[in-house]
Structures are given as structure tokens and as C-alpha cells.
Amino acid sequence: MSLLSLEHVSVAYDNRLILEDFNLSLQKGQLLSLLGPSGCGKTTTLRLIAGFLNAEAGNFMFSGKDYTKVPVEKRNFGFVFQSYALFPHLSVFDNVAFGLRLRKLKEAEVKKRVNRMLETVSLGGFEKRLPGALSGGQRQRVAIARALVIEPDLLLFDEPLSNLDANLRVNMRVEIRRIQQELGITTVYVSHDQEECFSISDQVAVMNNGKIEQLDHPANIFKYPASEFVARFIGFGNFIAFDGRNDEGADIELSRGELKFQAAKRPGGEGNTGLLGAIRPDDLQLLGAGADMGTGTEGNALTGKVQVSTYLGRSYQYQVETELGVFTVNQEMEQPFIQGQQVTVYFPKEKLVLVQ
Amino acid sequence: MRMNKRVLLLLLPGLLFLAAFMLVPITLTIASTFVQDGKLTLEGYLYFFRDGYFNRILLTTLRVSVVTTLVCMVLGYPAAYYISRASARKKSLLLALSIFPLLTSPVVRSFSWMIILGKKGLINSFLVNTGLIAKPLDILYTPTAMMIGLVHLFLPLIIITLLGVMENLDHELVRAARSLGASPFAAFRKITFPLTVPGLIIGGILVFVGSLTAYTTPALLGGKERVVSTFLYQNAMTLNDWQAASVIAVIMIVITFVVVGLMNAWANRLNPKG
Ligand SMILES: Nc1ncnc2c1ncn2[C@@H]1O[C@H](COP(=O)(O)OP(=O)(O)O)[C@@H](O)[C@H]1O
Ligand SMILES: [Mg+2]
């Protein structure tokens, strides 16, 4: 049974529905990410779970109980805000102690727990500082410590790393995952950064326009996006609209006019529905015109001409014009193709996926 | 910190203006109060503090100013809080309503209060006609009338000052407190209030200084009751005693500084950062 579930929930701001008939559930101890572009309703979902917002319709169940009407302060959920929301007039110690003191713990116990938590986030020695005298990364860790020290039943993160610089972001996300797993604490994590979500999550829910487009293990989403939106969002830059498909053989046979393509079936069978083929720029291969492509590669290839070639550092990126439009290809090579060169674009059948 | 020296030149016109029209006259005024018949003396001050009439005036003034300030704080704070949390449309309406009194002159407003508070005024006619009291109350021409007039005068000021601070309060902080287990009241007490205390103090200082130095309202609503500012005016204009007027002016300045200092100390106690 799931620890948390949103059932047919609707949320509106000023009579404008942001979430409609929204459903979500999460197992105990797991970290679920909500991933999606800005404005798709991630924060709204998180605030609803936290209790900052009321649903117009639907229920929020937690641990088998109806939490829909339970006020924020009775939920015992930790919330880490994008802006950190540290109390500017309280020291680091008092910020972290805030929730414990509200729980009427003895001051000696408060001190013990706060100090232990500050050690966990490597902030020993900073107790007396005011938040204004901390760096971004340190504030972030105070915010996490403050949310964790109350031993919450659920931890909620709203884009906690978006105000940090790139290096720190990577370190902090590893840190967040480590603490989350160590304490076995169920977590909902919001971000618009796919790498961040994929790297730390047990489950990722890709959201678009107030709806969950796909909810799955990160590796499955990465390989098998279910919809065009998800595919585009996670970097499938190339699409072919097919007009026929046949699933009878070992592979899926696809056609577009006279052109034939094959896509490998997904192990396990499900997914790969729809008629829109999608493939990442990294997975396309570019060959010089007339190069020997070996056997089994009739089809799954298009001839074209290099329009633009740019250097990305590790690889080159090409825009190749073909009869099915322009394709983007990233390829590592010593001798790059030049603009205007005739090439063949090859679509490995294991990498070609079908989306709705 | 390094700063382009020439930028400092920009301060010069303002500084010159202040020096010519404020520092110099004030210094001369203060200096003159310590000199009598060509000798340095505190006689000017001792004279006033020995005088029972002046002490009563001073006490009335302080009482009126302190009560006005406290009433403005108590009435202004919840009003400003409510306005700051209102929706955008409601907010501009409420703001316009609370600023509106500022657009009428203190003279007109004092006359309105005279109509309301007088022996045959609205309040007394109502109370007498309904039989609640037998004889009309003495409200007009008392310190109470002054306080009512001054609260009306300065309430918008403290509301606007507080609103500035409350609008700047990050509401995320209140949510953070709630998520950590604070009831709405606890979140207010531990977060909202301490962080808005600076506004309360600044507003309080403005109201106090304003009440202390107000002339029109106490003059019109106080009748024969004097406050320091009307007494000062009387000494300077009616009695033509500029020496006495200067001494009174210096006493007012000192009171202002002492009160501002006390309120700042209080603010620092409540909010270490403010
Ligand atoms: N307080 C609010 N009042 C009105 N509309 C809001 C408010 N907060 C968010 N919205 C709208 O709700 C939608 C979803 O917002 P949000 O949940 O913050 O998105 P995300 O966190 O995914 O960027 C957006 O269209 C946004 O404009
Ligand atoms: Mg957001």
C-alpha cells in the first residue's frame, strides 16, 4: 500500500484550474521527483501536499488517514523552500531548533538534536551565525537541517538547488540523496532539471500543464518516453511521423511512404505505442555517402546533406537536411564532416522509440 | 571601502543647504539659551523646571503624545496587517481609504471633531437624547479631545509606515514556520511580529514626534489646555519672549532625542537585526 496518495485532486487559483483530476501515489521510503517545465504545476502539487493550499475537489490520503483537512502544522512534513526561507532574525541554531521548541522538547534535548543535525550537514561551528552571514550552499544546508531535525513523516523539496552554482548543485544533490536514504525518509522532490531528478530519484513523474505525462523509474523514462512531450523534454531532438506500423515480427516494422524503418521492441513488451518515432541526437549515426553499412541496415537510413556543423567539445553537432526534414546528430570523430557534404543518417533500431 | 572622491561632491549642495538653514539656526538657538546678560548660565532652564504651570504643560504634552502613539500602534498594526494580506484590488481601495484623511487639512479635521465632540455635538446629543446620561460630557477642550484629534491625524502615517515593512515580509517565512509545527498565532508571534517591529518603532517615532510638535490640533481641540508647542507659540508670538521660546524648543528637541533613543533600544531588544 502506498504511504501517500492524491486522489482526483483539483486545485485552482482565482478560479483558474491548475490541477484537475490529479492522481499520484508514493511508497514509503522512496524519493519521487516531479519534473517539468516552469509553470506546469509542480510547486502547486507540493504546496497541496504540504497543506499550504486547499483542494477544490479530491482527497489527500497519508499513511491510511485522510489528510485533506489536516492543517499544515499538524502534518509533520518537512518543507525545503526554493528561497530557503530561513528566519533572518534567528541564528542558525535557533532556526534549526525552531520546530523542536514548538514540540516542547527540553532545552538539553533540543541542543543535542540540533548539534547532531548540524554535524550531519557539516555545519558544526556555525550555530551562532545569522542566515545573512552564510553562503548560498550553507543556507541550503541549514534549510535541510531545519526540515530534517523534526523527524518529518514526509520531506518536500521545491527546487532546492536552483540558486546554487553548478558544482555545488551536483555535490548537494548527492548529499540530499545520501541523507534521504540513510534516514529512509519518504520524499517528494520538485525540479525542472532532468539530470538532477534522474540522478537522485526512485520514481520520476514528468508533468505538463497540470497533468502527469509519465511516472516511472528514471532509467525507463530516459529510454522509453511515453509521449512526444516527455521525449522532447528529456532530449529526444529528432522525430519522424510514420504512417504505418506492423508489430507481428521480432521488430516493429514502420513505414513512411516508400521508406521502411524498424524499431526494436521494448523488453517486456509494453510501451512503444504510437506512430511518432523519436531518437536522441547522440544515438543517430552519420556515415560518409556510399560507405558500407554492412548487412541488416537497409532501411533505418536516410541520405542527406550537412547544413551546419558546430563543435561541442567532446563531439561535433550536425544539422543534416534529408527528405524527412532536418535531423540533429551528435557524433565524436577525428575528421569532422564539412558543410555541404553528402552523408547517410543511420537510425539504430534499438534506439528508435515510438511515442504517442 | 573605496569610493570615487568626486562622487562626494554631489553631497555638497545638500550639506550646504542643511548647514545654512538648519544646523546654524539650531546651534544659535541652543547657544542662546545658555547665555543671560552676557553670562553662561542654566537659569533659563531652571526657571522652567521650577515653574508648576510649565511642568503641568510638559506632563500633559507627554501624556497626550505617549497615549496617541500607543493608540496609533494598537489600531494601526492590525489594520496594516489586514491591508498587506488583502488581494491586490482590495488593497488599493483600503490604502486609498486610509490615506484619504491625509488629504484634508488638520484645521478642517479639527473643526469636524469640534462638531462631533462639543457639548451639543453628535456624541453628547446622542447620549443625552437616548437618556444614557443626564448631563453632556466634557470631551471637547480636554486632553482627551487632543488625543482623539491626533490619533485621527497620525493613524494613516503609522499604517503606511507599517505597510511598507509588512509588504516586504517574505510570506514564505510564515509558511516555513507553519510547516515546522507553528499554529497561525505562534507563527505570527515568533516570525511576523519580530520582523515587523522595526516598522512599528519607526511609525511610533513618527507619531510621537508628530504629536509632540503638533500645533493646530491641540490648539483647536485643547481650548485653554496648553501643550508645549502651543505654549511655545504663545511665548514667542504673544508674549514676544524669544529667550523662553528657545528654551522650550531645546527642551522639545531633547525629549525627542531621548524618546527616539529609548524606542530604538526597545526595537533592538525585540529584534536583534532590526
Ligand atoms: N499564487 C498564485 N496565484 C495565481 N496563479 C498562480 C499562483 N501560483 C502559481 N500560479 C499559476 O499556477 C501555474 C502553476 O504554477 P506552479 O505550480 O508554481 O508551477 P511550477 O512550480 O511547475 O513552475 C502557473 O501557471 C502559475 O502562473
Ligand atoms: Mg515552482
XYZ file of C-alpha atoms and ligand atoms in Angstrom:
658
model
C 0.000 0.000 0.000
C 1.231 3.446 -0.762
C 2.122 5.882 2.000
C 0.838 8.917 0.169
C -1.837 9.324 -2.427
C -3.539 12.218 -4.128
C -6.918 11.095 -5.427
C -8.772 13.041 -8.123
C -7.494 16.328 -6.771
C -8.306 19.704 -8.298
C -6.621 22.972 -7.367
C -7.485 26.427 -8.653
C -6.015 29.908 -8.291
C -8.599 32.652 -8.732
C -10.999 30.216 -10.392
C -8.322 29.051 -12.867
C -7.808 25.312 -12.555
C -4.142 24.430 -12.234
C -4.518 20.757 -11.334
C -7.546 18.833 -12.475
C -8.402 15.265 -11.520
C -4.795 14.811 -10.430
C -3.602 11.455 -9.106
C -0.308 10.496 -7.535
C 0.893 7.855 -5.126
C 4.164 7.061 -3.457
C 5.618 4.135 -1.494
C 7.221 4.539 1.914
C 10.938 5.339 1.839
C 11.004 6.339 -1.812
C 12.119 9.547 -3.421
C 9.751 10.762 -6.104
C 10.599 13.695 -8.352
C 8.158 15.960 -10.071
C 9.868 17.070 -13.254
C 8.507 19.539 -15.750
C 8.856 22.964 -17.317
C 8.261 26.108 -15.318
C 4.584 26.777 -14.691
C 3.400 23.182 -15.125
C 2.130 22.940 -11.550
C 4.967 21.279 -9.620
C 5.052 23.802 -6.811
C 1.272 23.768 -6.655
C 1.313 19.992 -6.182
C 3.932 20.256 -3.455
C 2.035 23.017 -1.631
C -1.084 20.969 -1.759
C 0.722 18.040 -0.137
C 2.252 20.381 2.467
C -1.165 21.841 3.262
C -0.461 25.417 2.159
C -3.241 25.090 -0.398
C -6.711 23.620 -0.228
C -8.045 21.332 -2.907
C -11.312 22.230 -4.620
C -12.047 18.561 -5.006
C -10.471 15.201 -4.262
C -8.632 13.692 -1.321
C -5.150 13.541 0.046
C -4.512 10.299 1.917
C -1.431 9.825 4.038
C -0.500 6.709 5.957
C -4.044 5.437 5.580
C -5.622 8.576 7.019
C -7.496 11.371 5.272
C -5.187 14.384 5.475
C -7.252 16.623 3.189
C -8.352 18.885 6.032
C -5.434 18.437 8.416
C -3.804 21.851 8.978
C -0.167 22.400 7.967
C 1.223 22.409 11.499
C -0.341 19.060 12.340
C 1.089 17.209 9.330
C 4.693 16.905 10.476
C 6.076 17.288 6.942
C 9.433 18.958 6.353
C 9.491 21.559 3.598
C 12.652 22.896 1.958
C 11.874 26.081 0.061
C 13.465 27.310 -3.142
C 14.298 30.573 -1.361
C 15.349 28.587 1.763
C 13.029 30.807 3.853
C 15.437 30.907 6.796
C 14.254 33.148 9.621
C 16.531 36.164 9.212
C 16.278 37.283 12.833
C 17.259 33.896 14.280
C 20.693 32.301 14.463
C 21.484 29.074 12.634
C 20.962 27.210 15.896
C 17.595 28.861 16.589
C 16.467 28.276 13.018
C 17.131 24.564 13.312
C 15.748 24.440 16.865
C 12.528 26.187 15.813
C 10.457 23.072 15.191
C 11.832 21.206 18.212
C 10.999 24.036 20.590
C 7.449 24.131 19.251
C 7.290 20.451 20.188
C 8.103 21.468 23.756
C 11.272 19.399 23.989
C 13.610 20.003 26.930
C 16.297 22.535 26.025
C 19.057 19.975 26.651
C 17.411 17.595 24.187
C 16.933 20.410 21.675
C 20.604 21.230 21.938
C 21.660 17.629 21.445
C 19.492 17.091 18.385
C 20.294 20.417 16.737
C 24.013 19.893 17.166
C 23.810 16.369 15.803
C 21.837 17.599 12.802
C 24.265 20.455 12.151
C 27.080 17.889 12.178
C 25.178 15.782 9.645
C 25.020 18.711 7.230
C 28.629 19.738 8.038
C 27.698 22.999 9.719
C 29.236 22.419 13.149
C 30.603 25.734 14.444
C 28.084 27.901 12.601
C 25.441 27.827 15.376
C 25.661 31.494 16.287
C 25.685 32.951 12.781
C 22.682 34.727 11.359
C 21.488 33.439 7.967
C 22.574 36.698 6.330
C 26.196 35.762 7.105
C 26.097 32.408 5.275
C 26.860 31.417 1.688
C 24.148 30.015 -0.563
C 25.261 26.419 -0.007
C 25.377 26.867 3.757
C 21.892 28.397 3.821
C 20.680 25.473 1.809
C 22.075 23.056 4.366
C 20.524 24.973 7.251
C 17.182 24.753 5.450
C 17.594 20.990 5.058
C 18.707 20.563 8.672
C 15.732 22.577 9.886
C 13.323 20.394 7.941
C 15.012 17.121 8.927
C 15.507 17.709 12.632
C 11.785 17.424 13.360
C 11.947 13.843 12.036
C 9.225 14.513 9.477
C 6.971 11.795 8.108
C 7.488 13.235 4.637
C 10.111 15.543 3.186
C 9.224 18.047 0.485
C 11.779 19.880 -1.661
C 10.883 22.718 -4.017
C 13.750 23.267 -6.463
C 16.186 23.339 -3.558
C 19.300 23.627 -5.691
C 18.262 26.143 -8.303
C 20.010 29.045 -6.553
C 23.376 27.292 -6.292
C 26.207 27.214 -8.796
C 26.753 24.134 -10.937
C 29.450 22.355 -8.893
C 27.697 22.844 -5.610
C 24.474 21.651 -7.185
C 25.993 18.275 -8.010
C 27.530 17.897 -4.534
C 24.337 18.884 -2.777
C 22.145 16.510 -4.726
C 24.398 13.603 -3.824
C 24.216 14.809 -0.234
C 20.425 15.015 -0.312
C 20.165 11.503 -1.707
C 22.614 10.175 0.901
C 20.704 11.688 3.823
C 17.356 10.639 2.376
C 18.464 7.017 2.037
C 20.271 6.961 5.365
C 17.161 8.114 7.198
C 14.837 6.180 4.896
C 12.621 9.201 4.653
C 9.879 9.395 2.044
C 10.481 12.412 -0.174
C 8.832 14.415 -2.920
C 11.348 16.468 -4.864
C 10.490 19.155 -7.396
C 12.842 20.321 -10.112
C 12.882 21.403 -13.721
C 16.356 19.917 -14.184
C 16.124 16.425 -15.638
C 19.654 15.377 -14.742
C 19.024 16.352 -11.134
C 15.767 14.402 -10.993
C 17.093 11.325 -12.752
C 20.200 11.131 -10.602
C 18.504 11.029 -7.219
C 15.028 9.571 -7.736
C 13.407 6.188 -7.327
C 10.494 7.437 -9.401
C 10.118 10.414 -11.710
C 6.790 11.963 -12.653
C 7.093 14.125 -15.753
C 4.463 16.849 -15.601
C 2.990 19.007 -18.318
C 0.234 21.535 -17.920
C -1.062 20.213 -14.605
C -1.002 16.563 -15.675
C 1.426 13.720 -15.121
C 2.521 12.567 -18.575
C 4.627 9.679 -17.354
C 5.542 8.192 -13.999
C 8.288 5.602 -13.979
C 11.778 4.637 -12.892
C 14.214 7.246 -14.236
C 16.014 4.745 -16.491
C 12.732 3.734 -18.123
C 11.757 7.320 -18.776
C 15.196 8.032 -20.132
C 14.984 5.161 -22.606
C 11.268 4.942 -23.292
C 9.457 8.241 -23.078
C 5.728 7.669 -23.389
C 4.720 10.850 -25.153
C 6.136 13.398 -27.546
C 6.182 15.957 -24.728
C 8.265 13.729 -22.447
C 10.558 12.783 -25.331
C 11.230 16.396 -26.200
C 11.638 17.375 -22.558
C 14.310 14.766 -21.910
C 16.276 15.454 -25.045
C 14.894 13.379 -27.907
C 15.540 16.053 -30.502
C 14.546 14.111 -33.645
C 11.115 12.917 -34.701
C 9.665 11.026 -37.667
C 5.889 10.800 -38.117
C 5.262 7.291 -39.534
C 2.112 6.380 -41.410
C 2.074 2.635 -40.809
C 3.279 0.070 -38.289
C 3.258 -3.726 -38.058
C 4.031 -5.458 -34.758
C 3.926 -9.068 -35.945
C 7.633 -9.767 -36.409
C 10.518 -9.713 -33.969
C 10.816 -5.964 -34.572
C 8.232 -3.304 -35.197
C 8.050 -2.590 -38.936
C 7.410 1.051 -39.743
C 6.753 2.862 -42.947
C 6.637 6.386 -44.146
C 5.584 6.388 -47.792
C 8.146 4.225 -49.586
C 10.615 4.386 -46.717
C 10.938 1.434 -44.330
C 12.157 1.577 -40.745
C 12.499 -0.911 -37.902
C 12.305 -0.307 -34.181
C 13.268 -2.906 -31.591
C 10.503 -3.998 -29.240
C 10.896 -2.983 -25.647
C 11.968 -5.886 -23.400
C 8.841 -6.868 -21.517
C 6.668 -5.762 -24.386
C 4.723 -2.777 -23.121
C 5.308 0.805 -24.251
C 6.449 1.862 -27.705
C 2.902 2.734 -28.658
C 2.036 5.402 -31.196
C 3.264 6.329 -34.636
C 5.783 9.026 -33.829
C 9.390 7.853 -33.923
C 11.833 9.612 -31.622
C 15.603 9.388 -31.303
C 18.301 11.344 -29.448
C 20.954 13.326 -31.339
C 23.581 11.201 -29.525
C 22.060 7.978 -30.868
C 21.921 8.859 -34.553
C 24.946 7.869 -36.591
C 26.391 9.727 -39.507
C 28.295 7.964 -42.278
C 30.011 9.298 -45.367
C 27.940 8.847 -48.536
C 28.434 5.429 -50.114
C 30.072 3.975 -47.011
C 29.484 0.271 -46.498
C 26.807 -0.088 -43.865
C 27.026 -3.848 -43.538
C 24.016 -6.113 -43.548
C 20.656 -5.529 -41.962
C 20.779 -1.829 -42.357
C 18.684 -1.463 -45.461
C 16.058 0.915 -44.236
C 16.635 2.826 -40.994
C 18.764 5.218 -43.028
C 18.297 8.459 -44.864
C 20.649 10.268 -47.179
C 21.183 13.923 -46.594
C 23.455 16.913 -46.710
C 25.298 18.588 -43.825
C 23.846 22.063 -43.310
C 25.627 23.231 -40.200
C 28.454 21.750 -38.180
C 29.276 23.020 -34.689
C 31.910 21.884 -32.240
C 30.580 20.866 -28.815
C 33.881 19.905 -27.196
C 33.546 16.178 -26.882
C 31.642 15.770 -30.112
C 30.509 17.615 -33.184
C 26.907 18.538 -33.732
C 25.495 18.445 -37.232
C 22.258 19.637 -38.724
C 21.555 17.277 -41.616
C 18.903 18.012 -44.195
C 17.048 14.937 -45.523
C 13.818 14.241 -47.366
C 12.109 13.863 -43.934
C 13.359 17.193 -42.659
C 16.360 18.311 -40.657
C 17.942 15.944 -38.096
C 20.347 16.827 -35.330
C 23.245 14.422 -34.829
C 25.968 14.492 -32.179
C 28.994 12.444 -33.097
C 32.526 12.095 -31.794
C 35.056 11.993 -34.598
C 38.579 12.924 -35.580
C 37.807 14.242 -39.049
C 34.542 16.135 -38.970
C 32.173 16.284 -41.911
C 32.106 19.638 -43.585
C 29.222 21.807 -44.572
C 27.553 20.673 -47.803
C 28.938 17.120 -47.584
C 26.646 14.238 -48.617
C 26.075 11.847 -45.715
C 23.886 8.969 -44.605
C 21.937 9.275 -41.346
C 21.541 5.892 -39.706
C 18.846 5.138 -37.092
C 19.884 2.162 -34.887
C 16.681 0.199 -34.323
C 17.381 -0.273 -30.576
C 17.463 3.478 -30.123
C 14.401 4.376 -32.147
C 11.375 4.581 -29.834
C 7.741 5.202 -30.595
C 5.704 7.734 -28.668
C 2.147 8.950 -28.644
C 35.515 50.505 1.023
C 36.737 52.774 -1.744
C 34.608 55.402 -3.334
C 35.230 57.862 -6.073
C 36.015 61.081 -4.182
C 34.324 63.253 -6.743
C 31.045 61.498 -6.075
C 31.155 63.002 -2.599
C 30.866 66.427 -4.233
C 27.280 65.519 -5.051
C 26.522 65.707 -1.351
C 27.793 69.265 -1.158
C 24.683 71.262 -2.197
C 22.506 69.311 0.240
C 25.028 69.681 3.043
C 25.367 73.409 2.431
C 21.613 73.823 2.468
C 21.283 71.880 5.715
C 24.136 73.811 7.302
C 22.807 77.205 6.302
C 19.166 76.680 7.136
C 19.195 74.080 9.873
C 22.463 73.489 11.714
C 23.367 77.150 12.083
C 19.968 78.372 13.360
C 19.616 75.400 15.680
C 23.103 75.856 17.074
C 22.484 79.570 17.584
C 19.147 78.835 19.255
C 20.670 76.289 21.583
C 23.638 78.514 22.377
C 21.412 81.474 23.169
C 19.554 79.551 25.872
C 22.696 79.234 27.958
C 23.517 82.921 27.956
C 21.810 85.566 30.052
C 23.070 89.118 30.465
C 26.331 88.094 28.812
C 26.977 85.243 31.279
C 26.886 81.464 30.862
C 24.033 80.097 32.974
C 21.406 77.371 33.260
C 18.965 79.864 34.718
C 16.731 79.735 31.627
C 16.094 76.020 32.168
C 15.914 76.102 35.944
C 13.249 78.758 35.694
C 11.010 76.470 33.682
C 11.517 73.363 35.719
C 10.728 75.268 38.904
C 7.514 76.545 37.376
C 4.489 74.350 38.289
C 2.448 75.661 35.358
C 5.111 74.658 32.837
C 5.593 71.269 34.481
C 1.880 70.590 34.150
C 2.002 71.548 30.480
C 5.016 69.333 29.943
C 3.284 66.417 31.642
C 0.072 66.901 29.650
C 2.107 67.017 26.446
C 3.997 63.830 27.247
C 0.816 62.057 28.307
C -1.033 63.100 25.144
C 1.910 62.111 22.919
C 2.518 58.759 24.596
C -1.150 57.782 24.601
C -1.583 58.928 20.990
C 1.453 56.870 19.987
C 0.286 53.744 21.797
C -3.252 54.025 20.435
C -1.922 54.538 16.914
C 0.305 51.447 17.281
C -2.515 49.302 18.616
C -5.011 50.448 15.979
C -2.547 50.765 13.108
C -0.819 47.403 13.376
C -3.803 45.119 12.754
C -5.124 47.477 10.085
C -1.795 47.455 8.239
C -1.546 43.687 8.624
C -5.002 43.216 7.176
C -4.296 45.548 4.255
C -0.973 43.848 3.492
C -2.682 40.450 3.243
C -5.630 41.641 1.149
C -5.959 40.909 -2.557
C -4.477 43.477 -4.930
C -7.783 45.201 -5.718
C -8.952 45.366 -2.139
C -5.512 46.562 -1.109
C -5.519 49.669 -3.309
C -9.022 50.530 -2.124
C -8.127 50.153 1.561
C -4.903 52.053 1.048
C -6.749 54.929 -0.622
C -9.246 54.980 2.242
C -6.549 55.078 4.875
C -4.565 57.802 3.117
C -7.649 59.924 2.450
C -7.585 61.752 5.817
C -4.069 62.961 4.974
C -5.521 64.942 2.082
C -7.646 67.207 4.261
C -6.058 69.936 6.353
C -5.687 69.480 10.119
C -7.773 72.608 10.558
C -10.761 71.169 8.726
C -10.392 67.904 10.575
C -10.214 69.616 13.932
C -13.386 71.534 13.153
C -15.128 68.276 12.321
C -14.075 66.901 15.687
C -15.386 70.005 17.374
C -18.765 69.305 15.784
C -18.650 65.726 16.971
C -17.225 66.198 20.456
C -18.783 69.517 21.600
C -21.354 69.981 24.388
C -24.099 69.993 21.743
C -22.097 67.727 19.438
C -23.120 64.446 17.883
C -21.909 62.225 20.711
C -23.400 64.237 23.532
C -26.768 64.792 21.797
C -26.984 61.086 21.155
C -26.125 60.117 24.724
C -28.419 62.727 26.276
C -31.323 62.115 23.907
C -31.236 58.375 24.474
C -31.186 59.069 28.205
C -27.902 57.264 28.794
C -26.518 60.286 30.600
C -28.210 63.301 32.169
C -25.584 65.985 31.549
C -23.364 66.300 28.446
C -19.790 65.022 28.902
C -16.813 67.353 28.810
C -14.780 65.967 25.942
C -14.018 68.948 23.760
C -11.255 71.225 25.080
C -9.685 68.433 27.152
C -6.519 66.400 26.590
C -8.823 63.567 25.514
C -10.048 65.651 22.597
C -6.456 66.363 21.638
C -5.658 62.673 21.682
C -8.668 61.832 19.542
C -7.704 64.513 17.028
C -4.052 63.446 16.992
C -4.839 59.750 16.573
C -7.022 60.651 13.630
C -4.211 62.803 12.267
C -1.421 60.247 12.605
C -3.078 56.872 12.144
C -2.601 56.976 8.344
C 1.079 57.733 8.864
C 1.735 54.682 11.018
C -0.375 52.472 8.745
C 1.651 53.481 5.700
C 4.936 53.002 7.554
C 3.899 49.564 8.790
C 2.557 48.582 5.396
C 5.967 49.231 3.862
C 7.566 46.779 6.277
C 4.791 44.186 6.045
C 4.797 44.175 2.263
C 8.488 43.345 2.411
C 7.932 40.432 4.737
C 8.532 37.188 2.842
C 5.379 35.182 3.388
C 7.374 32.041 2.723
C 8.819 32.532 6.221
C 5.385 32.173 7.741
C 4.781 29.030 5.691
C 8.131 27.677 6.856
C 7.149 28.268 10.466
C 3.790 26.589 9.923
C 5.403 23.561 8.303
C 7.670 23.248 11.341
C 4.616 22.972 13.577
C 3.658 26.559 14.413
C -0.034 27.439 14.711
C -1.043 30.607 12.847
C -0.768 32.518 16.119
C 2.631 31.049 17.039
C 3.934 31.875 13.549
C 2.721 35.430 13.993
C 4.308 35.767 17.418
C 7.653 34.237 16.507
C 8.088 35.392 12.910
C 5.725 38.078 11.635
C 5.757 40.254 14.725
C 9.516 40.377 15.399
C 10.201 41.045 11.728
C 7.700 43.922 11.564
C 8.679 45.519 14.867
C 11.054 47.945 13.092
C 8.045 49.352 11.230
C 6.159 49.685 14.478
C 9.069 51.523 16.058
C 9.660 53.862 13.125
C 5.929 54.535 12.855
C 5.788 55.076 16.618
C 8.660 57.559 16.498
C 6.972 59.473 13.681
C 3.699 59.617 15.566
C 5.358 60.585 18.835
C 7.437 63.368 17.320
C 4.422 64.492 15.318
C 2.197 64.583 18.409
C 4.855 66.331 20.470
C 5.245 69.112 17.956
C 1.686 69.287 16.590
C 0.233 72.753 16.905
C -3.090 73.107 15.077
C -4.897 70.116 16.528
C -4.076 70.764 20.211
C -4.683 74.476 19.723
C -8.163 73.955 18.291
C -9.292 70.931 20.295
C -7.492 71.768 23.548
C -9.243 75.058 24.245
C -7.463 76.612 27.221
C -5.442 73.432 27.790
C -1.869 74.103 26.704
C 0.737 71.732 25.321
C 4.390 72.587 24.888
C 4.049 73.635 21.260
C 1.126 75.966 21.858
C 2.903 77.310 24.927
C 5.988 77.935 22.808
C 3.918 79.773 20.235
C 2.306 81.846 22.957
C 5.701 82.811 24.393
C 7.179 83.688 21.047
C 4.255 85.401 19.327
C 2.009 86.738 22.067
C 4.491 87.441 24.830
C 7.388 88.093 22.447
C 9.715 86.240 24.843
C 12.107 84.598 22.393
C 14.518 83.553 25.089
C 11.800 81.481 26.768
C 10.638 80.120 23.410
C 14.174 78.969 22.616
C 14.470 77.175 25.935
C 11.173 75.404 25.310
C 12.336 74.483 21.816
C 15.528 72.937 23.197
C 13.565 71.001 25.805
C 11.398 69.598 22.989
C 14.460 68.622 20.978
C 15.961 66.837 23.971
C 12.715 64.971 24.678
C 12.569 63.907 21.028
C 16.111 62.521 21.138
C 15.549 60.700 24.412
C 12.348 59.073 23.160
C 13.848 58.084 19.799
C 16.795 56.564 21.674
C 14.529 54.628 24.037
C 12.386 53.290 21.206
C 15.444 52.221 19.240
C 16.753 50.371 22.266
C 13.390 48.682 22.593
C 13.438 47.724 18.908
C 16.868 46.186 19.319
C 15.681 44.129 22.253
C 12.770 42.729 20.240
C 14.673 42.205 17.027
C 18.446 41.818 17.181
C 18.755 42.529 13.471
C 16.293 45.410 13.192
N -0.425 32.443 -6.162
C -0.818 32.239 -7.433
N -1.870 32.906 -7.948
C -2.266 32.693 -9.212
N -1.688 31.821 -10.066
C -0.635 31.125 -9.625
C -0.141 31.293 -8.291
N 0.913 30.458 -8.125
C 1.073 29.820 -9.291
N 0.139 30.202 -10.210
C -0.006 29.673 -11.567
O -0.181 28.292 -11.481
C 0.530 27.620 -12.504
C 1.428 26.574 -11.896
O 2.376 27.207 -11.092
P 3.475 26.420 -10.266
O 2.838 25.294 -9.558
O 4.189 27.431 -9.437
O 4.427 25.886 -11.410
P 5.897 25.270 -11.324
O 6.283 25.141 -9.889
O 5.807 23.968 -12.018
O 6.788 26.207 -12.056
C 1.257 28.685 -13.287
O 0.516 28.943 -14.449
C 1.249 29.879 -12.379
O 1.182 31.061 -13.128
Mg 7.867 26.117 -8.886
